[in-house]
XYZ file of C-alpha atoms in Angstrom:
346
model
C 14.827 33.662 12.284
C 16.490 37.161 12.281
C 19.588 37.534 14.035
C 20.192 41.180 13.811
C 22.226 43.099 15.996
C 24.290 42.679 19.098
C 24.489 44.238 22.590
C 28.062 45.440 22.394
C 27.705 46.712 18.564
C 27.193 50.186 17.567
C 23.779 49.212 15.904
C 22.423 47.519 18.992
C 23.591 50.262 21.227
C 21.915 52.877 19.020
C 18.620 50.826 18.960
C 18.598 50.633 22.579
C 19.131 54.488 23.330
C 16.795 55.767 25.805
C 15.799 59.077 24.332
C 13.312 61.448 25.916
C 10.852 63.618 23.975
C 12.418 66.751 25.349
C 15.917 65.576 24.274
C 14.963 64.848 20.772
C 13.475 68.296 20.262
C 16.418 70.005 21.557
C 18.622 71.964 19.190
C 21.829 70.079 19.808
C 20.406 66.713 19.237
C 18.496 67.829 15.966
C 21.845 69.195 15.001
C 23.721 66.182 15.638
C 21.089 63.881 13.719
C 21.311 66.360 10.712
C 25.082 66.123 10.665
C 25.072 62.248 10.892
C 22.393 62.095 8.062
C 24.532 64.236 5.795
C 27.634 61.867 6.188
C 29.072 60.525 2.975
C 28.572 56.780 2.093
C 31.870 55.843 3.460
C 31.174 57.251 6.956
C 28.072 55.107 7.172
C 27.740 53.845 10.699
C 27.092 50.330 9.429
C 30.277 50.372 7.360
C 32.452 51.682 10.087
C 31.320 49.238 12.404
C 31.683 46.360 9.964
C 35.366 47.550 9.648
C 35.742 47.315 13.535
C 34.099 43.828 13.384
C 36.713 42.522 10.851
C 39.615 44.139 12.952
C 38.331 42.248 15.852
C 38.212 38.853 14.275
C 41.725 39.271 12.896
C 42.928 39.981 16.380
C 41.158 36.742 17.431
C 43.114 35.071 14.652
C 40.517 34.445 12.079
C 40.548 35.474 8.402
C 38.046 35.707 5.607
C 38.251 32.809 3.083
C 36.137 31.319 0.228
C 36.021 27.744 -0.832
C 34.360 26.051 -3.719
C 32.574 23.160 -2.023
C 31.500 21.651 -5.441
C 30.878 22.582 -8.967
C 27.921 24.601 -8.174
C 28.477 26.197 -4.740
C 31.079 28.639 -3.104
C 30.770 29.317 0.519
C 32.372 32.199 2.191
C 33.534 32.091 5.787
C 35.689 33.237 8.582
C 38.094 30.692 10.025
C 41.502 30.041 11.487
C 44.333 31.205 9.212
C 44.943 28.349 6.913
C 48.664 29.018 6.974
C 49.117 28.805 10.766
C 50.354 25.415 12.195
C 47.504 23.073 13.461
C 46.520 23.972 17.040
C 44.809 20.951 17.978
C 41.940 22.928 19.524
C 38.388 21.416 19.200
C 36.489 22.931 16.278
C 33.327 24.974 16.676
C 31.062 26.038 13.987
C 28.678 29.000 14.452
C 25.592 29.023 12.089
C 23.878 32.396 11.683
C 20.052 33.083 11.306
C 18.424 35.272 8.801
C 19.683 38.709 8.868
C 23.161 40.155 8.535
C 26.151 38.015 7.854
C 27.253 35.546 10.219
C 30.101 37.890 11.761
C 27.571 40.398 12.586
C 25.462 37.942 14.508
C 28.254 36.066 16.334
C 31.293 38.269 16.772
C 30.800 38.461 20.956
C 30.929 34.678 20.694
C 33.820 34.586 18.166
C 36.075 36.842 20.498
C 35.038 34.764 23.592
C 35.831 31.165 22.032
C 38.697 31.800 19.625
C 41.208 31.139 22.293
C 39.930 27.774 23.146
C 38.437 26.517 19.715
C 39.045 26.660 16.066
C 36.081 28.703 15.404
C 34.469 28.604 11.860
C 31.699 31.159 10.846
C 30.475 30.295 7.595
C 27.961 32.685 5.416
C 25.054 30.280 4.483
C 24.133 30.388 0.706
C 23.163 33.725 -0.527
C 24.162 35.638 2.546
C 27.564 37.540 2.232
C 29.378 36.185 -0.719
C 28.328 32.561 -0.503
C 26.552 31.645 -3.790
C 25.338 28.706 -5.620
C 23.818 27.738 -9.064
C 21.602 24.925 -7.423
C 17.833 25.576 -7.464
C 17.747 24.073 -3.915
C 16.550 26.440 -1.368
C 15.763 24.255 1.539
C 17.568 24.449 5.076
C 18.730 20.803 4.434
C 20.665 22.052 1.366
C 22.304 24.600 3.494
C 23.106 22.063 6.163
C 24.695 19.784 3.345
C 26.732 22.891 2.123
C 28.327 23.631 5.628
C 28.829 19.804 6.051
C 30.822 19.798 2.669
C 32.833 22.891 3.711
C 33.989 21.258 6.919
C 35.003 18.217 4.979
C 36.839 20.108 2.433
C 38.679 21.932 5.213
C 39.754 18.636 6.653
C 37.732 19.026 9.940
C 36.657 15.501 11.090
C 34.775 16.557 14.184
C 33.220 19.628 15.387
C 30.371 21.193 17.572
C 27.663 23.369 16.107
C 25.879 26.312 17.583
C 23.068 27.596 15.343
C 20.611 30.483 16.064
C 17.178 30.749 14.700
C 17.313 29.700 10.923
C 20.727 28.576 11.762
C 19.397 26.395 14.375
C 17.404 24.626 11.630
C 20.661 23.960 9.775
C 22.485 22.658 12.750
C 19.742 20.364 13.613
C 19.953 18.617 10.046
C 23.751 18.698 10.165
C 23.587 16.744 13.545
C 21.043 14.366 11.954
C 23.243 13.793 8.829
C 26.628 13.393 10.404
C 26.272 12.050 14.018
C 29.700 10.817 13.712
C 31.095 14.037 13.023
C 29.051 16.409 14.828
C 29.974 16.013 18.644
C 27.678 18.625 20.415
C 24.696 20.602 19.326
C 23.550 24.055 20.548
C 20.219 25.404 19.352
C 19.312 28.812 20.146
C 15.772 30.529 19.563
C 15.168 28.053 16.890
C 11.761 26.303 16.773
C 12.567 23.309 14.593
C 9.249 21.869 15.726
C 7.634 24.850 14.042
C 4.081 24.112 12.697
C 2.327 25.959 9.781
C -0.296 27.422 12.500
C 2.545 28.847 14.243
C 3.719 30.891 11.195
C 0.131 32.101 10.978
C 0.252 33.119 14.839
C 3.452 35.120 13.914
C 1.643 36.832 11.173
C -1.140 37.911 13.338
C 1.396 39.116 16.062
C 3.486 41.162 13.436
C 0.383 42.369 11.627
C 1.616 41.237 8.111
C 0.491 38.886 5.426
C 3.991 37.505 4.258
C 6.913 36.218 6.051
C 9.409 38.326 3.998
C 7.753 41.541 5.481
C 8.986 40.455 8.836
C 12.325 39.070 8.245
C 13.484 41.026 5.346
C 12.523 44.603 6.082
C 12.681 46.977 3.308
C 11.610 50.071 5.001
C 12.673 51.878 8.280
C 9.128 51.067 9.617
C 9.282 47.449 8.993
C 12.885 47.153 10.468
C 11.558 49.147 13.602
C 8.659 46.438 13.685
C 11.190 43.629 13.430
C 13.380 44.835 16.331
C 10.344 45.350 18.512
C 9.570 41.781 17.811
C 13.107 40.356 18.259
C 14.471 42.371 21.357
C 13.461 42.480 24.854
C 14.146 46.361 24.910
C 12.882 47.768 21.471
C 14.684 50.616 19.804
C 13.578 54.093 20.803
C 11.140 55.769 18.746
C 13.157 58.720 18.474
C 15.926 57.219 16.694
C 16.126 58.738 13.192
C 15.088 56.860 10.140
C 18.458 57.328 8.396
C 20.106 54.789 10.831
C 17.564 52.311 10.021
C 17.807 52.936 6.292
C 21.491 52.546 6.411
C 21.080 49.264 8.130
C 18.623 47.939 5.389
C 20.906 49.422 2.650
C 23.927 47.690 3.978
C 22.647 44.528 5.381
C 19.367 43.545 3.825
C 19.158 44.355 0.313
C 21.949 41.896 -1.194
C 20.388 38.698 -2.741
C 16.856 39.816 -1.715
C 15.101 37.557 -4.125
C 17.125 34.586 -3.442
C 16.561 34.950 0.264
C 12.706 35.299 -0.133
C 13.076 31.938 -2.005
C 14.886 30.528 1.165
C 11.993 31.418 3.324
C 9.495 29.965 1.093
C 11.911 26.847 0.401
C 12.001 25.735 4.142
C 10.737 22.142 5.042
C 10.440 23.128 8.579
C 6.855 24.839 9.335
C 5.447 23.715 5.962
C 2.429 21.638 7.837
C 1.060 21.031 11.090
C 2.860 17.777 11.676
C 6.560 18.620 12.341
C 9.196 15.822 11.653
C 11.506 16.367 14.548
C 13.257 13.353 16.272
C 15.773 12.944 19.024
C 19.384 13.306 18.162
C 22.241 11.010 19.055
C 24.258 14.039 20.405
C 23.789 15.885 23.615
C 21.713 19.075 22.873
C 21.566 22.440 24.643
C 18.570 24.567 23.865
C 18.666 28.363 24.693
C 15.767 30.670 24.422
C 14.924 34.100 25.469
C 12.018 34.421 28.096
C 10.387 37.065 25.952
C 10.857 35.687 22.426
C 8.065 36.823 20.325
C 9.155 35.144 17.171
C 9.530 31.742 18.467
C 7.343 31.588 21.591
C 8.810 29.964 24.725
C 6.192 27.288 24.480
C 7.958 26.008 21.432
C 11.129 25.561 23.549
C 9.606 23.429 26.258
C 7.849 21.375 23.620
C 10.937 20.865 21.751
C 12.757 19.812 24.715
C 10.305 17.056 25.338
C 10.644 15.716 21.506
C 14.432 15.711 21.808
C 14.291 13.578 24.922
C 16.742 13.041 27.739
C 19.913 14.049 25.946
C 18.567 17.591 25.980
C 18.395 20.300 28.243
C 16.785 23.763 28.092
C 18.198 27.241 29.512
C 15.821 30.140 29.555
C 17.487 33.528 29.560
C 15.805 36.220 31.318
C 15.211 39.757 29.996
C 16.032 38.580 26.366
C 13.884 37.978 23.233
C 14.976 36.410 20.127
C 18.584 37.276 20.035
C 19.837 36.269 23.435
C 23.522 35.845 22.004
C 23.456 39.438 21.538
C 21.147 40.936 24.139
C 23.207 39.167 26.858
C 26.316 37.957 25.209
C 28.239 37.324 28.573
C 25.502 34.996 30.020
C 25.005 33.425 26.551
C 28.831 32.513 26.212
C 28.828 31.370 29.887
C 25.946 28.912 29.272
C 27.385 27.704 25.921
C 30.865 27.179 27.297
C 29.576 25.275 30.428
C 27.777 22.852 28.203
C 30.647 22.300 25.684
C 33.141 21.640 28.549
C 30.711 19.584 30.476
C 28.552 17.829 27.986
C 29.919 14.384 28.590
C 28.509 14.856 32.097
C 25.123 16.070 31.218
C 22.239 14.877 33.190
C 18.616 14.928 32.141
C 16.613 17.948 33.615
């Protein structure tokens, strides 16, 4: 469910550094680590890269916005500048998974698709500045919130791309509004999850609670999460201060409520998943080496969703293919969105 980092980002690159043992003991490298560790808070690597992401989105024509979708809930999102003239471009909604805010998980896709689509990147409830007074913590509630947001914005039809937890949300949106949701992309998202699959994850991660995997509170937990979610795990020589900076900036906000979201899931609650074919054409994208949601869940899900679905397995990626190989992911999604009307069963 976590969508953490991205291949072109400062964070993902740092976590993919190939550092040798001889290098890490060299005086120059030790000095470099010490200097960075002593940097003031405003020079945090995560904060600096967050600013870079925001500038990239602004260049792509998106602005940060907030909207009260009802009396209880406010959603924060990035979307086309509301003061600009309507472009007539099709709408594309990118729904993030558990982890950092939406733009951290999607900005390679935002930059790629913004020229041809009106791209909307909502922060789900309790991520970023999206909040609610409601006690509902299910992924169905999240789907209703995003649907209300698009309705409030006057967007009648749109396609959705959801990753991991966001795939759960995208699936429910497609079911609830078949007349509004045109095309569906579900990436790394086992909406056919069973209770026993969660138990298998606990064994692989050697934990007793789901939050110990998806909401890391220590550098050690974040290292473990990245080793599960990435094809190339982070170097063991990366200093703890980097991981602690990630946790402090990206994982501490609304932690209690996010734990409630994990336990509020309807998907994976028992061993009889309620998954039905969608009216829309569906693209499933899966990392060949996904250790969070195993590849077998993807092949099973394709059978359940039926003839209108197709599965693309991305090599040398794990649970975050949109970040591990953004170029290939974008190519696959773009081909599907452009040619969905001609999709043939595979």
